Amino acid sequence: MQDGILTVRALTEQLRRSLEGRFPFVWVRGEVSNLSRPGSGHIYFSLKDQDAQLQCVWFRGQQRQVEQGQSFDPLTGEVFDSPRPSPLELLRNGLDMLCAGRISVYAPRGQYQLLVELVQPAGQGLLAQAFEERKRRLAEAGYFAQERKRLPPWNPQRVALITSPSGAAVHDFLELARDRGSGAQIRLFPASVQGEEAAPEIVRALETANAQDWAQVIVLIRGGGSLEDLWAFNEETVAEAVFHSRLPVVAGIGHEVDVTLADMTADLRAATPSHAAQLLWPLRAELRQRLDESEAALRRAFAARLEREELALRERENALRWFSPQRHQARLAEQLARLSLTLRRAARQWLTDKSRVLEGLERSRRAALTLGRLDTRQARLSLLRAALDAALPRRLSDAEHTLALARNRLRTAGGNWLESRSRRLESLETALAASDPLSPLRRGYALVRTAQGGILRSVGQTAPGRNIEVRLADGLLAAVVGSVSPDAAQSGEENT
């Protein structure tokens, strides 16, 4: 060592001796944070207040005296009637604690620390008190009411993800999202999840996601941490932004034991970021099972529909046979034959009646001749015969004319009926052709399925090199995707 110049080790050693000599034993009060209990048995934590932070280490050898609890107060000397709970059990993040020990310097890191010998709880920490006060106030305002919470959509296709892009939570979430559901677009809204700027950035991200009106659900996630690490999610501004969100919000913040005001305000709370993905998207096997069940139900419905259509078609065929033009023409011909027969019978009956009248007149004439009135009877008979000869042709002509008119009316009615039934038949044929499921294929369209049998509706469902099946009107084509060219790409979106 040159004169006046110290090595780092020498300076650190002098600082250690100075601090240990100045503070051989001291009581310190502060809020516990960053508590760690490794397998060595030592306990590491920090004591903090609003302005400063002190690193502490409680070695395992100094813990034996309190493993079974304390029978006296080490600060006041008060003797307890029964042992109090051990500080080892009470020590946890967020609590206000009294710690006694000596100040020393940890040379490898060049930082001073408190070597703890005694620990005594001093009440709840300031952050824990602030958390309880805010929770009470927001609960009274109805932020946590179950009746206002909405269920996110099942298997959503568009998800707005709010988290730090550099954290482990986003990678865990995206990894699960790729293996679950039927594929979704995830748009990342980056925001800090720790520090003074975290709360404003989270609020801005929530407002932006709602303003874009693109997503179906908002997911707010962060990995685990201490109470102060997660404090941004306990800010009232974040809880208000979650409460006023138009889109349902799923929160997966910290570990299962970590509960923040954002968790309690969200529409759905997940225990971890990975659990949030599990709540949003079902397993692929479950989707395949549902698809199989839906396909079976569709096949049953299609078979029932075909059966109903076949029955209706048979009924229409029977109706068409009953109302066919040939059958109707035959019925008209039968009706015309019956009318002609009736007319002939009427004409014969009329002639028979007139013949009887003539025979009666003839008998009367003969009787008149016998009685000496031959001339008068003969004159009358001649007049009657002349009248009959004049009237009979006219009656027959009128009957024939009536019969001709009836035939014309029957022909006209039959032609009109046949024309209307022909138009009805054409309409039914058009309707049957429109119901044919292969009709669009005959117009040049095609039905494309993936190798698994699913219908391909979007270029996002396939990739170059994958096998597809193309159904045309006259058969099937097996093809391989050469390239995929979507119409438009949106920045910030990720297909999974």
Coordinates of C-alpha atoms in Angstrom, one line a residue:
M1 CA 0.0 0.0 0.0
Q2 CA 1.4 3.4 -1.0
D3 CA 1.3 6.2 1.4
G4 CA -2.3 7.6 1.7
I5 CA -3.8 5.1 -0.7
L6 CA -5.9 2.3 0.7
T7 CA -6.9 -0.9 -1.0
V8 CA -10.6 -1.7 -1.2
R9 CA -10.2 -4.5 1.4
A10 CA -8.3 -2.2 3.8
L11 CA -10.9 0.6 3.5
T12 CA -13.7 -1.9 4.0
E13 CA -12.0 -3.4 7.0
Q14 CA -11.6 0.1 8.6
L15 CA -15.2 0.9 7.9
R16 CA -16.3 -2.4 9.5
R17 CA -14.3 -1.7 12.6
S18 CA -15.6 1.8 12.8
L19 CA -19.2 0.8 12.4
E20 CA -19.0 -2.2 14.8
G21 CA -17.3 0.1 17.4
R22 CA -19.8 2.9 16.9
F23 CA -22.9 0.6 16.9
P24 CA -22.0 -2.5 18.9
F25 CA -25.7 -3.1 19.7
V26 CA -28.7 -1.2 18.3
W27 CA -32.4 -1.5 18.1
V28 CA -33.9 -0.7 14.7
R29 CA -37.6 -0.4 13.7
G30 CA -38.8 -0.8 10.2
E31 CA -41.0 -2.6 7.7
V32 CA -39.9 -6.1 6.6
S33 CA -39.4 -6.7 2.9
N34 CA -37.6 -9.0 0.5
L35 CA -37.8 -11.8 3.1
S36 CA -35.8 -14.9 2.1
R37 CA -35.4 -18.2 3.9
P38 CA -32.8 -20.4 2.0
G39 CA -32.0 -24.0 2.9
S40 CA -29.0 -22.9 5.0
G41 CA -31.4 -21.8 7.7
H42 CA -30.2 -18.2 7.7
I43 CA -32.9 -15.5 7.2
Y44 CA -32.3 -12.5 4.9
F45 CA -34.5 -9.5 4.8
S46 CA -34.6 -5.7 4.7
L47 CA -36.0 -3.1 7.1
K48 CA -37.4 0.0 5.4
D49 CA -39.2 3.1 6.0
Q50 CA -40.3 5.9 3.7
D51 CA -36.8 7.3 3.2
A52 CA -34.2 4.5 3.7
Q53 CA -33.6 0.7 3.7
L54 CA -31.3 -1.5 5.8
Q55 CA -30.1 -5.0 4.8
C56 CA -30.4 -7.5 7.6
V57 CA -29.2 -11.1 8.2
W58 CA -30.3 -13.4 11.0
F59 CA -27.9 -16.3 11.3
R60 CA -29.2 -19.7 12.2
G61 CA -27.1 -19.8 15.4
Q62 CA -28.8 -16.7 16.7
Q63 CA -32.3 -18.2 16.2
R64 CA -32.1 -21.1 18.7
Q65 CA -33.1 -18.9 21.6
V66 CA -36.4 -18.1 20.0
E67 CA -37.3 -21.3 18.2
Q68 CA -39.8 -22.4 20.9
G69 CA -41.1 -18.9 21.6
Q70 CA -40.3 -16.1 24.0
S71 CA -41.0 -16.1 27.8
F72 CA -39.9 -12.4 28.3
D73 CA -39.7 -9.2 26.4
P74 CA -36.1 -8.6 25.5
L75 CA -36.7 -4.8 25.2
T76 CA -38.4 -4.2 28.5
G77 CA -37.5 -7.3 30.4
E78 CA -41.2 -8.1 31.1
V79 CA -41.7 -11.8 32.0
F80 CA -44.7 -13.4 30.3
D81 CA -47.1 -15.8 32.0
S82 CA -46.9 -18.1 29.0
P83 CA -44.5 -18.1 26.1
R84 CA -45.4 -15.9 23.2
P85 CA -45.3 -17.1 19.6
S86 CA -41.8 -17.3 18.1
P87 CA -40.7 -14.4 16.0
L88 CA -39.6 -17.0 13.4
E89 CA -43.3 -17.7 12.8
L90 CA -44.3 -14.0 12.9
L91 CA -41.6 -12.6 10.6
R92 CA -43.1 -11.9 7.1
N93 CA -43.1 -9.2 4.5
G94 CA -45.1 -6.0 5.3
L95 CA -44.9 -6.2 9.1
D96 CA -43.4 -3.5 11.2
M97 CA -40.7 -5.2 13.3
L98 CA -38.1 -4.3 16.0
C99 CA -34.7 -5.9 15.4
A100 CA -31.7 -5.7 17.6
G101 CA -28.1 -6.5 16.7
R102 CA -24.8 -5.0 15.6
I103 CA -23.9 -3.1 12.5
S104 CA -21.2 -4.7 10.3
V105 CA -19.9 -4.6 6.8
Y106 CA -20.3 -7.4 4.3
A107 CA -17.0 -7.1 2.4
P108 CA -17.8 -9.1 -0.8
R109 CA -20.6 -6.6 -1.6
G110 CA -19.2 -3.6 0.2
Q111 CA -22.4 -2.9 2.0
Y112 CA -23.3 -2.5 5.6
Q113 CA -25.9 -4.7 7.3
L114 CA -27.5 -5.4 10.6
L115 CA -26.5 -8.7 12.2
V116 CA -29.8 -9.5 13.9
E117 CA -29.8 -11.1 17.3
L118 CA -33.3 -10.3 18.6
V119 CA -36.6 -9.8 16.7
Q120 CA -39.8 -8.5 18.1
P121 CA -43.1 -7.6 16.2
A122 CA -44.0 -3.9 16.4
G123 CA -47.4 -4.1 14.6
Q124 CA -48.4 -4.1 10.9
G125 CA -46.3 -2.2 8.5
L126 CA -47.2 1.0 6.8
L127 CA -47.8 -0.6 3.5
A128 CA -50.0 -3.3 5.0
Q129 CA -52.0 -0.7 6.8
A130 CA -52.4 1.4 3.7
F131 CA -53.5 -1.8 1.8
E132 CA -56.2 -2.6 4.4
E133 CA -57.5 1.0 4.4
R134 CA -57.7 1.1 0.6
K135 CA -59.3 -2.3 0.5
R136 CA -62.0 -1.2 3.0
R137 CA -62.7 2.0 1.0
L138 CA -62.9 0.3 -2.4
A139 CA -65.1 -2.5 -1.0
E140 CA -67.6 0.1 0.3
A141 CA -67.6 1.7 -3.2
G142 CA -68.6 -1.7 -4.7
Y143 CA -65.4 -2.4 -6.6
F144 CA -65.3 -6.0 -5.4
A145 CA -69.0 -6.8 -5.8
Q146 CA -69.6 -10.1 -7.6
E147 CA -72.7 -9.0 -9.4
R148 CA -70.8 -6.4 -11.5
K149 CA -68.1 -8.9 -12.6
R150 CA -68.3 -10.3 -16.1
L151 CA -67.1 -13.7 -17.4
P152 CA -64.5 -13.4 -20.2
P153 CA -65.4 -15.1 -23.5
W154 CA -64.6 -18.8 -23.7
N155 CA -61.6 -19.5 -26.0
P156 CA -61.1 -15.8 -27.0
Q157 CA -59.5 -15.0 -30.3
R158 CA -58.3 -11.5 -29.6
V159 CA -56.5 -10.8 -26.3
A160 CA -54.9 -7.5 -25.0
L161 CA -51.9 -8.4 -22.7
I162 CA -50.7 -5.8 -20.3
T163 CA -47.3 -6.6 -18.7
S164 CA -43.6 -5.9 -18.9
P165 CA -42.2 -7.3 -22.2
S166 CA -39.0 -8.3 -20.4
G167 CA -40.5 -10.2 -17.5
A168 CA -40.7 -13.9 -17.2
A169 CA -44.5 -13.7 -16.8
V170 CA -45.1 -12.8 -20.5
H171 CA -43.0 -15.8 -21.7
D172 CA -44.9 -18.2 -19.4
F173 CA -48.2 -16.8 -20.6
L174 CA -47.4 -16.9 -24.3
E175 CA -45.9 -20.5 -24.0
L176 CA -49.2 -21.8 -22.5
A177 CA -51.2 -19.8 -25.0
R178 CA -49.5 -21.5 -27.9
D179 CA -50.4 -25.0 -26.6
R180 CA -54.0 -24.2 -25.7
G181 CA -57.2 -23.1 -27.4
S182 CA -57.8 -22.9 -31.1
G183 CA -55.3 -20.2 -31.8
A184 CA -55.6 -16.5 -30.8
Q185 CA -54.1 -13.1 -31.6
I186 CA -52.4 -11.5 -28.6
R187 CA -51.6 -7.8 -28.7
L188 CA -49.0 -6.7 -26.1
F189 CA -49.5 -3.3 -24.4
P190 CA -46.1 -2.9 -22.6
A191 CA -46.1 -1.3 -19.2
S192 CA -43.8 -1.2 -16.2
V193 CA -45.0 -3.5 -13.4
Q194 CA -42.8 -2.1 -10.6
G195 CA -41.6 1.3 -9.5
E196 CA -43.1 4.8 -9.4
E197 CA -44.0 4.8 -13.2
A198 CA -45.7 1.5 -13.1
A199 CA -49.2 2.6 -12.0
P200 CA -49.5 5.4 -14.6
E201 CA -48.3 3.1 -17.4
I202 CA -50.7 0.4 -16.4
V203 CA -53.6 2.9 -16.3
R204 CA -52.6 4.2 -19.8
A205 CA -52.3 0.7 -21.2
L206 CA -55.8 -0.2 -19.9
E207 CA -57.3 3.0 -21.4
T208 CA -55.6 2.3 -24.7
A209 CA -56.8 -1.3 -24.9
N210 CA -60.4 -0.1 -24.3
A211 CA -60.1 2.8 -26.8
Q212 CA -58.9 0.5 -29.6
D213 CA -62.0 -1.7 -29.1
W214 CA -60.1 -4.6 -30.7
A215 CA -59.7 -7.2 -28.0
Q216 CA -62.3 -9.4 -26.4
V217 CA -60.6 -9.5 -23.0
I218 CA -57.8 -7.7 -21.2
V219 CA -55.2 -9.8 -19.3
L220 CA -53.1 -8.0 -16.6
I221 CA -50.2 -10.2 -15.4
R222 CA -47.0 -9.9 -13.3
G223 CA -44.6 -12.4 -11.7
G224 CA -44.3 -12.8 -7.9
G225 CA -42.6 -10.4 -5.5
S226 CA -42.7 -8.7 -2.2
L227 CA -45.5 -6.3 -1.1
E228 CA -43.6 -3.3 -2.2
D229 CA -42.8 -4.9 -5.6
L230 CA -46.5 -5.5 -6.2
W231 CA -47.5 -2.1 -4.8
A232 CA -48.3 -0.6 -8.2
F233 CA -51.3 -3.0 -8.4
N234 CA -52.5 -1.7 -5.1
E235 CA -52.7 1.9 -6.3
E236 CA -56.3 3.2 -6.4
T237 CA -55.8 4.6 -9.9
V238 CA -55.1 1.1 -11.2
A239 CA -58.1 -0.3 -9.4
E240 CA -60.3 2.5 -10.8
A241 CA -59.0 1.8 -14.3
V242 CA -59.8 -1.9 -13.9
F243 CA -63.2 -1.1 -12.5
H244 CA -64.2 1.3 -15.3
S245 CA -62.9 -1.0 -18.1
R246 CA -65.5 -1.7 -20.8
L247 CA -63.8 -5.0 -21.6
P248 CA -63.6 -7.8 -19.0
V249 CA -60.3 -7.9 -17.2
V250 CA -58.4 -11.1 -16.1
A251 CA -55.7 -10.4 -13.5
G252 CA -52.9 -12.9 -12.7
I253 CA -50.5 -11.0 -10.4
G254 CA -47.8 -12.6 -8.4
H255 CA -48.2 -16.1 -6.8
E256 CA -51.3 -17.7 -5.4
V257 CA -50.7 -16.2 -2.0
D258 CA -50.3 -12.6 -3.4
V259 CA -53.6 -10.7 -3.5
T260 CA -53.7 -7.1 -4.8
L261 CA -56.5 -4.5 -5.2
A262 CA -56.3 -5.0 -8.9
D263 CA -56.9 -8.8 -8.4
M264 CA -60.0 -8.2 -6.3
T265 CA -61.4 -5.5 -8.7
A266 CA -60.8 -7.6 -11.9
D267 CA -63.7 -9.6 -13.4
L268 CA -61.7 -12.8 -12.9
R269 CA -58.6 -13.5 -10.7
A270 CA -56.0 -16.0 -11.7
A271 CA -53.5 -17.4 -9.1
T272 CA -50.5 -16.9 -11.5
P273 CA -49.8 -15.6 -15.0
S274 CA -49.8 -19.2 -16.2
H275 CA -53.1 -19.8 -14.5
A276 CA -54.6 -16.8 -16.4
A277 CA -53.8 -18.6 -19.7
Q278 CA -55.3 -21.8 -18.4
L279 CA -58.5 -19.9 -17.5
L280 CA -58.8 -18.3 -20.9
W281 CA -58.1 -21.2 -23.2
P282 CA -59.1 -24.9 -22.9
L283 CA -56.8 -27.8 -23.6
R284 CA -56.5 -28.8 -27.3
A285 CA -57.7 -32.3 -26.3
E286 CA -60.8 -30.8 -24.9
L287 CA -61.4 -28.8 -28.0
R288 CA -60.9 -31.9 -30.2
Q289 CA -63.4 -33.8 -28.0
R290 CA -65.9 -31.0 -28.4
L291 CA -65.2 -30.9 -32.1
D292 CA -65.8 -34.7 -32.4
E293 CA -69.0 -34.3 -30.4
S294 CA -70.2 -31.4 -32.6
E295 CA -69.3 -33.4 -35.7
A296 CA -71.3 -36.4 -34.5
A297 CA -74.2 -34.1 -33.6
L298 CA -74.0 -32.4 -37.0
R299 CA -74.0 -35.8 -38.8
R300 CA -77.1 -36.8 -36.8
A301 CA -78.8 -33.6 -37.6
F302 CA -77.8 -33.8 -41.3
A303 CA -79.1 -37.4 -41.5
A304 CA -82.4 -36.3 -39.8
R305 CA -82.6 -33.4 -42.2
L306 CA -82.0 -35.7 -45.2
E307 CA -84.7 -38.0 -43.9
R308 CA -87.2 -35.2 -43.6
E309 CA -86.3 -33.8 -47.0
E310 CA -86.7 -37.3 -48.6
L311 CA -90.1 -37.7 -47.0
A312 CA -91.2 -34.3 -48.2
L313 CA -89.8 -35.1 -51.7
R314 CA -91.8 -38.3 -51.8
E315 CA -94.9 -36.4 -50.7
R316 CA -94.4 -33.9 -53.5
E317 CA -93.8 -36.7 -56.0
N318 CA -97.0 -38.3 -55.0
A319 CA -98.7 -34.9 -55.2
L320 CA -97.2 -34.3 -58.7
R321 CA -98.4 -37.7 -59.8
W322 CA -101.9 -37.0 -58.6
F323 CA -101.9 -33.5 -60.2
S324 CA -99.9 -34.6 -63.3
P325 CA -101.2 -33.2 -66.7
Q326 CA -101.8 -36.7 -68.1
R327 CA -103.9 -37.7 -65.1
H328 CA -105.8 -34.5 -65.1
Q329 CA -106.4 -34.8 -68.9
A330 CA -107.7 -38.3 -68.3
R331 CA -110.1 -37.1 -65.6
L332 CA -111.3 -34.4 -68.0
A333 CA -111.8 -36.9 -70.7
E334 CA -113.8 -39.1 -68.4
Q335 CA -115.9 -36.1 -67.3
L336 CA -116.5 -35.2 -71.0
A337 CA -117.5 -38.8 -71.8
R338 CA -120.0 -38.8 -68.9
L339 CA -121.5 -35.5 -70.1
S340 CA -121.7 -36.8 -73.7
L341 CA -123.5 -39.9 -72.5
T342 CA -125.8 -37.9 -70.4
L343 CA -126.6 -35.7 -73.3
R344 CA -127.3 -38.6 -75.6
R345 CA -129.6 -40.2 -73.1
A346 CA -131.4 -36.9 -72.7
A347 CA -131.9 -36.6 -76.5
R348 CA -133.1 -40.2 -76.8
Q349 CA -135.5 -39.7 -73.9
W350 CA -136.8 -36.5 -75.5
L351 CA -137.3 -38.3 -78.9
T352 CA -139.1 -41.1 -77.1
D353 CA -141.4 -38.7 -75.3
K354 CA -142.3 -37.0 -78.6
S355 CA -142.8 -40.3 -80.3
R356 CA -145.3 -41.2 -77.6
V357 CA -147.1 -37.9 -78.1
L358 CA -147.2 -38.6 -81.9
E359 CA -148.6 -42.1 -81.3
G360 CA -151.3 -40.6 -79.0
L361 CA -152.2 -38.1 -81.7
E362 CA -152.3 -40.8 -84.3
R363 CA -154.7 -42.8 -82.2
S364 CA -156.8 -39.7 -81.7
R365 CA -156.9 -39.1 -85.4
R366 CA -158.0 -42.7 -86.1
A367 CA -160.7 -42.3 -83.5
A368 CA -161.9 -39.1 -85.0
L369 CA -162.1 -40.7 -88.5
T370 CA -164.2 -43.3 -87.0
L371 CA -166.6 -40.8 -85.4
G372 CA -166.8 -38.8 -88.7
R373 CA -164.4 -36.0 -87.8
L374 CA -161.7 -37.2 -90.0
D375 CA -161.1 -34.0 -91.8
T376 CA -160.7 -31.8 -88.8
R377 CA -158.4 -34.3 -87.0
Q378 CA -156.4 -34.8 -90.1
A379 CA -155.8 -31.1 -90.5
R380 CA -154.8 -30.8 -86.9
L381 CA -152.4 -33.8 -87.2
S382 CA -150.8 -32.3 -90.3
L383 CA -150.2 -29.0 -88.5
L384 CA -148.7 -30.9 -85.5
R385 CA -146.4 -32.9 -87.7
A386 CA -145.3 -29.8 -89.4
A387 CA -144.6 -28.2 -86.0
L388 CA -142.7 -31.2 -84.8
D389 CA -140.7 -31.4 -88.1
A390 CA -139.7 -27.8 -87.7
A391 CA -138.9 -27.9 -83.9
L392 CA -136.9 -31.2 -83.7
P393 CA -133.9 -30.1 -85.9
R394 CA -133.7 -26.8 -84.0
R395 CA -133.6 -28.6 -80.6
L396 CA -131.0 -31.0 -81.8
S397 CA -128.9 -28.1 -83.2
D398 CA -129.1 -26.3 -79.9
A399 CA -128.1 -29.4 -78.0
E400 CA -125.1 -29.9 -80.3
H401 CA -124.1 -26.3 -79.9
T402 CA -124.2 -26.6 -76.1
L403 CA -122.1 -29.7 -76.2
A404 CA -119.5 -28.0 -78.5
L405 CA -119.3 -25.0 -76.0
A406 CA -118.8 -27.4 -73.1
R407 CA -116.0 -29.2 -74.9
N408 CA -114.3 -25.8 -75.7
R409 CA -114.6 -24.8 -72.1
L410 CA -113.1 -28.1 -70.9
R411 CA -110.2 -27.8 -73.4
T412 CA -109.5 -24.2 -72.2
A413 CA -109.7 -25.1 -68.5
G414 CA -107.5 -28.1 -69.0
G415 CA -104.8 -26.1 -70.9
N416 CA -104.8 -23.4 -68.2
W417 CA -104.5 -26.0 -65.4
L418 CA -101.6 -27.7 -67.2
E419 CA -99.8 -24.4 -67.7
S420 CA -100.1 -23.5 -64.0
R421 CA -99.0 -26.9 -62.9
S422 CA -96.0 -26.7 -65.3
R423 CA -95.0 -23.4 -63.7
R424 CA -95.4 -24.9 -60.2
L425 CA -93.2 -27.9 -61.2
E426 CA -90.5 -25.6 -62.5
S427 CA -90.6 -23.6 -59.2
L428 CA -90.2 -26.9 -57.2
E429 CA -87.3 -28.0 -59.4
T430 CA -85.6 -24.6 -58.8
A431 CA -86.1 -24.9 -55.1
L432 CA -84.7 -28.5 -55.1
A433 CA -81.7 -27.4 -57.1
A434 CA -81.0 -24.5 -54.6
S435 CA -81.1 -26.9 -51.7
D436 CA -78.3 -29.1 -53.3
P437 CA -75.2 -28.6 -51.0
L438 CA -72.9 -29.3 -54.1
S439 CA -74.5 -26.5 -56.1
P440 CA -71.9 -23.8 -55.2
L441 CA -69.1 -26.2 -56.1
R442 CA -70.6 -26.5 -59.6
R443 CA -70.3 -22.7 -60.0
G444 CA -66.5 -22.8 -59.4
Y445 CA -66.2 -22.7 -55.6
A446 CA -64.2 -25.1 -53.6
L447 CA -64.3 -26.5 -50.0
V448 CA -60.8 -26.6 -48.3
R449 CA -60.1 -28.7 -45.3
T450 CA -56.9 -29.2 -43.2
A451 CA -55.2 -32.5 -42.8
Q452 CA -57.1 -33.0 -39.5
G453 CA -60.5 -32.5 -41.3
G454 CA -61.3 -29.0 -40.1
I455 CA -62.7 -26.4 -42.5
L456 CA -60.0 -23.8 -43.6
R457 CA -61.5 -20.3 -43.3
S458 CA -58.4 -18.2 -42.8
V459 CA -54.7 -18.2 -44.0
G460 CA -53.8 -17.9 -40.3
Q461 CA -55.0 -21.5 -39.8
T462 CA -52.3 -23.0 -42.0
A463 CA -48.6 -22.5 -43.0
P464 CA -46.4 -23.4 -46.0
G465 CA -45.7 -27.1 -46.3
R466 CA -48.9 -28.3 -44.6
N467 CA -51.2 -30.7 -46.4
I468 CA -54.7 -29.6 -47.3
E469 CA -57.7 -31.2 -49.1
V470 CA -59.7 -29.4 -51.8
R471 CA -63.2 -30.6 -52.7
L472 CA -64.5 -29.7 -56.1
A473 CA -67.8 -30.5 -57.8
D474 CA -66.5 -33.7 -59.4
G475 CA -64.0 -35.0 -56.8
L476 CA -61.2 -34.3 -54.2
L477 CA -57.7 -32.8 -54.7
A478 CA -54.8 -33.4 -52.2
A479 CA -52.5 -30.3 -52.1
V480 CA -49.6 -28.8 -50.1
V481 CA -49.6 -25.1 -49.1
G482 CA -46.8 -23.4 -51.0
S483 CA -47.0 -20.0 -49.4
V484 CA -49.3 -17.9 -47.2
S485 CA -50.1 -14.3 -48.1
P486 CA -52.5 -12.6 -45.7
D487 CA -54.4 -9.5 -46.9
A488 CA -53.0 -7.2 -44.1
A489 CA -50.6 -7.6 -41.1
Q490 CA -51.2 -5.6 -37.9
S491 CA -48.3 -4.4 -35.9
G492 CA -48.1 -5.6 -32.3
E493 CA -50.2 -8.7 -33.0
E494 CA -48.9 -12.3 -32.6
N495 CA -50.6 -15.4 -34.0
T496 CA -50.5 -18.3 -31.7

